[in-house]
Amino acid sequence: MPLDPKRTTAELKELRALTGDANGAQRVAWTDTWLKAREWFAGKLAGLPVEHHYDAAGNNWATLPGASEKALLIGGHLDSVPNGGWLDGALNVLAALEIIRRINEEFHGRPPVTIRLVDWADEEGARFGRSLLGSSAFAGTATVAADRLRTDRDGVRMDEALRRCGVEMDRFPEATREQKNAAAYIELHIEQGPVLERMNVPLAVVLGTKGVERHAITFHGQEAHSGSTPMNARRDSLAACAKLALEIRAIAGKHPDAVCTMGSVKTFPGIVTAVVGRCEATLDQRDLDAQVLATMFREAREASERFAREERCTVEWSRIWQIEPIAFDAKMLDLCDEAIREVTGAAKAHRMPSGPLHDAAEVSRAGIPTVMMFVQSLGGISHNKIEDTREEHLELAVRAFDRLASKAIAHLT
Ligand SMILES: [Zn+2]
């Protein structure tokens, strides 16, 4: 049978029934439900002439050897967040499976280049707070010493949970061996945002993943009695922080794809009868352009100092985390663009950056030419049981992604 996108949606539903409940998908990495999903998937590979193994970081590889050892990698992740959606990560893996079936049949088991499907271990970081775990081990950017002592909310240590699944964190560096002969990487993913639905566009070329600047910001003022302190005698740290929370919208608004979020604000002493003496907030800033990101960071910092002065407070910043923007490969972007145009008949394919991080960012950091394709999400909702995409769009995505695989094979041959 040639490519059958309906089989992909049927298999996604099968997986949902097997590993989900009334609250959504429950395939959290390093749990029994996740292992069950992987076992189910191994069963799906049974009829194919693929070599199947788990690498030193628990990434799941199925390899269809080709005439050339040069390999096209097609990736996704079967793990989900708790109460997650049915498509995030799983669509990628099952679309890749359907493409391997098609390629195997078309080339009678021997395609021109080697095709490797990878189901990355623990993309979500849902249990231990460490995202992109398996793909970072593959890329050689894992942070084992810092991660091994992480605990889940029941106090179980990360290295112990992984050992239960047959993975020794000390051996993570061996996962970089899987890079051998990797010549290109492609990944299909749901958009997880509202942009494509608003534009009424089913598919998009992903330009890369945005860089992130994440900071803790603390404003210091003076705690004071809410009844006895005149308005003009206050040093209200919440007032300074509140001005910044509004200002970051203008800072982001100067750039078309930039986003800035103050996701958390805590006030101390945090009681109804006191002026806020200390206010702790977090800021998350993202853009695909490193220059834009640096400018937004500088502007937010300057604004915070200005607002602190206005309110007779002080402010301090400390970096929580950062990652540089990852731009995908120009040639692979063009192939993805062509594939989308050919399948949708549109004159132009939409191109957009990804706000969320994906395993593709780690693969790209390893120097492997990479591109991702997005398919529209309904209502822009993800990491939730109501996450959804129209079935006709899922099928279109499988067809376009298959077209991209063919173009990548031709490019590598
Ligand atoms: Zn995902």
PDB file of C-alpha atoms and ligand atoms in Angstrom, residues 77 88-89 123-124 189 358, ligand 1:
ATOM      1  CA  HIS A  77       8.604  11.912  20.916  1.00  0.00           C
ATOM      2  CA  ASP A  88       2.103  16.603  20.656  1.00  0.00           C
ATOM      3  CA  GLY A  89       5.109  14.468  19.719  1.00  0.00           C
ATOM      4  CA  GLU A 123      11.308  15.636  25.306  1.00  0.00           C
ATOM      5  CA  GLU A 124       8.867  17.209  27.734  1.00  0.00           C
ATOM      6  CA  HIS A 189       4.917  18.991  14.894  1.00  0.00           C
ATOM      7  CA  HIS A 358      11.862  21.153  20.183  1.00  0.00           C
TER       8      HIS A 358
HETATM    9 ZN    ZN B   1       6.327  18.109  21.361  1.00  0.00          ZN
END
